[in-house]
């Protein structure tokens, strides 16, 4: 199947808050629904199953192993190739309005995550290592591509970490935009 068979675009499938969490948990990993539930404790089990089915039916997830356990089949899931991101082709065919819609949805998810953090009984941005900032810089296209490569490698390294008592799940969000040309 493909995203169109679900009646939703790939962007619509990827940018849903629950499905985004599932996809992020599966980047570089192969997990069962039980293991996903242990990582995504804020998602009710029925909701997790429903969104896993949507992602599998759309072809964004695939079953990589099956194990028989006490009369039931346990499936191990992984992201399909290009399952976690919009391809150049996907982005090429999106209209300006669709890009704005995708970006607004992305920002809404970001606001929701920050709002959830602020709902805690006690917050300490410094202790919790919460930051938000912009950094302007001058760089050639080649220098930016090298920066993106290095950041990608560093992020992939920590994304491979498994949960542990001394580890806090964190979310790093990045947006890279060129300045508007000066008149």
mmCIF file of C-alpha atoms in Angstrom:
data_model
loop_
_atom_site.group_PDB
_atom_site.id
_atom_site.type_symbol
_atom_site.label_atom_id
_atom_site.label_comp_id
_atom_site.label_asym_id
_atom_site.label_seq_id
_atom_site.Cartn_x
_atom_site.Cartn_y
_atom_site.Cartn_z
ATOM 1 C CA UNK A 1 0.000 0.000 0.000
ATOM 2 C CA UNK A 2 0.970 3.609 -0.190
ATOM 3 C CA UNK A 3 -0.065 6.822 1.572
ATOM 4 C CA UNK A 4 -2.607 7.633 -1.148
ATOM 5 C CA UNK A 5 -4.444 4.358 -0.449
ATOM 6 C CA UNK A 6 -5.309 5.740 3.001
ATOM 7 C CA UNK A 7 -6.742 8.930 1.504
ATOM 8 C CA UNK A 8 -4.006 10.979 3.205
ATOM 9 C CA UNK A 9 -0.806 12.455 1.880
ATOM 10 C CA UNK A 10 2.482 11.196 3.256
ATOM 11 C CA UNK A 11 2.895 14.548 4.993
ATOM 12 C CA UNK A 12 -0.514 14.186 6.685
ATOM 13 C CA UNK A 13 0.475 10.721 7.870
ATOM 14 C CA UNK A 14 3.893 11.795 9.163
ATOM 15 C CA UNK A 15 2.857 15.048 10.825
ATOM 16 C CA UNK A 16 0.166 13.634 13.113
ATOM 17 C CA UNK A 17 1.471 14.042 16.702
ATOM 18 C CA UNK A 18 0.987 10.393 17.740
ATOM 19 C CA UNK A 19 2.361 8.980 14.491
ATOM 20 C CA UNK A 20 5.321 11.377 14.691
ATOM 21 C CA UNK A 21 6.195 9.969 18.139
ATOM 22 C CA UNK A 22 5.928 6.400 16.838
ATOM 23 C CA UNK A 23 8.158 7.194 13.877
ATOM 24 C CA UNK A 24 10.724 8.956 16.072
ATOM 25 C CA UNK A 25 10.821 5.929 18.387
ATOM 26 C CA UNK A 26 11.454 3.617 15.415
ATOM 27 C CA UNK A 27 14.242 5.616 13.764
ATOM 28 C CA UNK A 28 17.190 3.227 13.622
ATOM 29 C CA UNK A 29 15.338 0.564 15.617
ATOM 30 C CA UNK A 30 13.167 -2.505 15.247
ATOM 31 C CA UNK A 31 10.546 -2.738 18.011
ATOM 32 C CA UNK A 32 7.416 -4.636 18.953
ATOM 33 C CA UNK A 33 4.238 -2.766 19.868
ATOM 34 C CA UNK A 34 4.923 -3.707 23.503
ATOM 35 C CA UNK A 35 8.394 -2.147 23.325
ATOM 36 C CA UNK A 36 6.931 0.953 21.667
ATOM 37 C CA UNK A 37 4.352 1.180 24.460
ATOM 38 C CA UNK A 38 7.158 1.055 27.037
ATOM 39 C CA UNK A 39 8.884 3.964 25.280
ATOM 40 C CA UNK A 40 5.726 5.982 24.568
ATOM 41 C CA UNK A 41 4.023 5.847 27.937
ATOM 42 C CA UNK A 42 1.898 8.923 27.181
ATOM 43 C CA UNK A 43 0.059 7.127 24.345
ATOM 44 C CA UNK A 44 -2.831 4.848 25.385
ATOM 45 C CA UNK A 45 -2.481 1.280 24.096
ATOM 46 C CA UNK A 46 -5.607 1.411 21.895
ATOM 47 C CA UNK A 47 -4.387 4.660 20.309
ATOM 48 C CA UNK A 48 -0.949 3.159 19.712
ATOM 49 C CA UNK A 49 -2.465 0.112 17.978
ATOM 50 C CA UNK A 50 -4.746 2.291 15.817
ATOM 51 C CA UNK A 51 -1.912 4.524 14.617
ATOM 52 C CA UNK A 52 0.456 1.598 14.076
ATOM 53 C CA UNK A 53 -2.168 0.085 11.777
ATOM 54 C CA UNK A 54 -2.495 3.355 9.856
ATOM 55 C CA UNK A 55 1.287 3.556 9.411
ATOM 56 C CA UNK A 56 1.537 -0.091 8.377
ATOM 57 C CA UNK A 57 -1.417 0.125 5.959
ATOM 58 C CA UNK A 58 0.141 3.208 4.371
ATOM 59 C CA UNK A 59 3.429 1.394 3.804
ATOM 60 C CA UNK A 60 5.427 3.671 6.106
ATOM 61 C CA UNK A 61 6.108 0.796 8.520
ATOM 62 C CA UNK A 62 6.967 -2.789 7.746
ATOM 63 C CA UNK A 63 6.998 -6.025 9.722
ATOM 64 C CA UNK A 64 10.578 -7.314 9.829
ATOM 65 C CA UNK A 65 10.085 -10.326 12.119
ATOM 66 C CA UNK A 66 7.280 -12.408 13.567
ATOM 67 C CA UNK A 67 7.478 -14.577 16.691
ATOM 68 C CA UNK A 68 4.916 -17.041 18.030
ATOM 69 C CA UNK A 69 4.357 -16.363 21.726
ATOM 70 C CA UNK A 70 1.695 -18.271 23.699
ATOM 71 C CA UNK A 71 -0.623 -18.735 20.739
ATOM 72 C CA UNK A 72 -0.292 -15.205 19.386
ATOM 73 C CA UNK A 73 1.995 -13.633 16.823
ATOM 74 C CA UNK A 74 4.267 -10.847 18.017
ATOM 75 C CA UNK A 75 5.421 -8.580 15.194
ATOM 76 C CA UNK A 76 8.607 -6.556 15.117
ATOM 77 C CA UNK A 77 8.255 -3.276 13.204
ATOM 78 C CA UNK A 78 10.713 -1.003 11.443
ATOM 79 C CA UNK A 79 10.392 2.041 9.254
ATOM 80 C CA UNK A 80 10.077 1.322 5.571
ATOM 81 C CA UNK A 81 12.759 2.872 3.400
ATOM 82 C CA UNK A 82 12.073 6.630 3.303
ATOM 83 C CA UNK A 83 9.230 5.986 5.778
ATOM 84 C CA UNK A 84 10.327 8.667 8.243
ATOM 85 C CA UNK A 85 10.700 11.575 5.904
ATOM 86 C CA UNK A 86 9.207 13.380 3.012
ATOM 87 C CA UNK A 87 11.248 12.716 -0.093
ATOM 88 C CA UNK A 88 12.491 15.368 -2.475
ATOM 89 C CA UNK A 89 9.731 14.165 -4.805
ATOM 90 C CA UNK A 90 7.080 14.658 -2.094
ATOM 91 C CA UNK A 91 8.294 18.194 -1.428
ATOM 92 C CA UNK A 92 8.728 19.037 -5.098
ATOM 93 C CA UNK A 93 5.035 18.476 -5.794
ATOM 94 C CA UNK A 94 3.706 20.299 -2.720
ATOM 95 C CA UNK A 95 2.182 23.708 -3.353
ATOM 96 C CA UNK A 96 3.208 26.799 -1.392
ATOM 97 C CA UNK A 97 -0.066 26.491 0.517
ATOM 98 C CA UNK A 98 0.679 22.846 1.372
ATOM 99 C CA UNK A 99 4.189 23.791 2.545
ATOM 100 C CA UNK A 100 2.662 26.476 4.771
ATOM 101 C CA UNK A 101 0.130 23.961 6.110
ATOM 102 C CA UNK A 102 2.895 21.415 6.851
ATOM 103 C CA UNK A 103 5.016 24.055 8.570
ATOM 104 C CA UNK A 104 2.085 25.357 10.639
ATOM 105 C CA UNK A 105 1.276 21.802 11.705
ATOM 106 C CA UNK A 106 4.923 21.282 12.652
ATOM 107 C CA UNK A 107 4.943 24.514 14.696
ATOM 108 C CA UNK A 108 1.650 23.540 16.369
ATOM 109 C CA UNK A 109 3.199 20.229 17.459
ATOM 110 C CA UNK A 110 6.217 22.116 18.776
ATOM 111 C CA UNK A 111 3.967 24.507 20.730
ATOM 112 C CA UNK A 112 2.050 21.536 22.116
ATOM 113 C CA UNK A 113 5.247 19.851 23.294
ATOM 114 C CA UNK A 114 6.470 23.046 24.977
ATOM 115 C CA UNK A 115 3.046 23.572 26.545
ATOM 116 C CA UNK A 116 3.168 20.034 27.945
ATOM 117 C CA UNK A 117 6.570 20.774 29.452
ATOM 118 C CA UNK A 118 5.223 23.965 31.060
ATOM 119 C CA UNK A 119 2.332 21.982 32.603
ATOM 120 C CA UNK A 120 4.754 20.226 34.968
ATOM 121 C CA UNK A 121 4.403 21.073 38.650
ATOM 122 C CA UNK A 122 7.955 22.399 38.724
ATOM 123 C CA UNK A 123 10.074 23.510 35.798
ATOM 124 C CA UNK A 124 13.706 24.542 35.735
ATOM 125 C CA UNK A 125 14.793 25.335 32.185
ATOM 126 C CA UNK A 126 18.462 25.408 33.171
ATOM 127 C CA UNK A 127 18.394 22.095 35.065
ATOM 128 C CA UNK A 128 16.197 20.463 32.407
ATOM 129 C CA UNK A 129 18.550 21.730 29.668
ATOM 130 C CA UNK A 130 15.663 23.411 27.827
ATOM 131 C CA UNK A 131 16.777 25.951 25.259
ATOM 132 C CA UNK A 132 15.313 27.855 22.367
ATOM 133 C CA UNK A 133 17.353 30.226 20.290
ATOM 134 C CA UNK A 134 18.334 31.248 16.808
ATOM 135 C CA UNK A 135 21.853 31.482 15.487
ATOM 136 C CA UNK A 136 22.503 33.408 12.299
ATOM 137 C CA UNK A 137 25.628 32.587 10.319
ATOM 138 C CA UNK A 138 27.164 33.017 6.882
ATOM 139 C CA UNK A 139 27.971 29.847 4.983
ATOM 140 C CA UNK A 140 28.204 28.565 1.431
ATOM 141 C CA UNK A 141 25.857 25.804 0.285
ATOM 142 C CA UNK A 142 28.718 23.331 0.661
ATOM 143 C CA UNK A 143 29.450 24.494 4.215
ATOM 144 C CA UNK A 144 25.767 24.141 5.154
ATOM 145 C CA UNK A 145 25.637 20.637 3.664
ATOM 146 C CA UNK A 146 28.689 19.682 5.745
ATOM 147 C CA UNK A 147 27.072 21.172 8.867
ATOM 148 C CA UNK A 148 23.890 19.174 8.225
ATOM 149 C CA UNK A 149 25.934 15.985 7.713
ATOM 150 C CA UNK A 150 27.848 16.480 10.987
ATOM 151 C CA UNK A 151 24.693 17.302 12.930
ATOM 152 C CA UNK A 152 22.962 14.268 11.431
ATOM 153 C CA UNK A 153 25.790 11.985 12.529
ATOM 154 C CA UNK A 154 25.804 13.412 16.071
ATOM 155 C CA UNK A 155 22.017 13.136 16.376
ATOM 156 C CA UNK A 156 21.970 9.579 14.966
ATOM 157 C CA UNK A 157 24.510 8.569 17.598
ATOM 158 C CA UNK A 158 22.327 9.655 20.545
ATOM 159 C CA UNK A 159 19.122 8.423 18.854
ATOM 160 C CA UNK A 160 20.596 4.922 19.013
ATOM 161 C CA UNK A 161 20.569 5.099 22.839
ATOM 162 C CA UNK A 162 18.090 2.885 24.621
ATOM 163 C CA UNK A 163 16.067 4.140 27.583
ATOM 164 C CA UNK A 164 17.924 3.943 30.898
ATOM 165 C CA UNK A 165 17.362 5.339 34.399
ATOM 166 C CA UNK A 166 19.981 8.061 33.858
ATOM 167 C CA UNK A 167 18.561 9.108 30.458
ATOM 168 C CA UNK A 168 15.798 11.607 29.838
ATOM 169 C CA UNK A 169 13.971 11.539 26.539
ATOM 170 C CA UNK A 170 14.661 14.828 24.779
ATOM 171 C CA UNK A 171 13.482 16.363 21.537
ATOM 172 C CA UNK A 172 15.751 18.442 19.321
ATOM 173 C CA UNK A 173 13.978 20.583 16.772
ATOM 174 C CA UNK A 174 15.771 22.350 13.960
ATOM 175 C CA UNK A 175 14.661 24.737 11.272
ATOM 176 C CA UNK A 176 17.137 26.029 8.715
ATOM 177 C CA UNK A 177 16.064 28.986 6.565
ATOM 178 C CA UNK A 178 17.912 31.462 4.357
ATOM 179 C CA UNK A 179 17.461 35.137 5.118
ATOM 180 C CA UNK A 180 15.258 37.045 2.741
ATOM 181 C CA UNK A 181 17.255 38.708 -0.008
ATOM 182 C CA UNK A 182 17.920 42.338 0.704
ATOM 183 C CA UNK A 183 16.249 44.780 -1.741
#
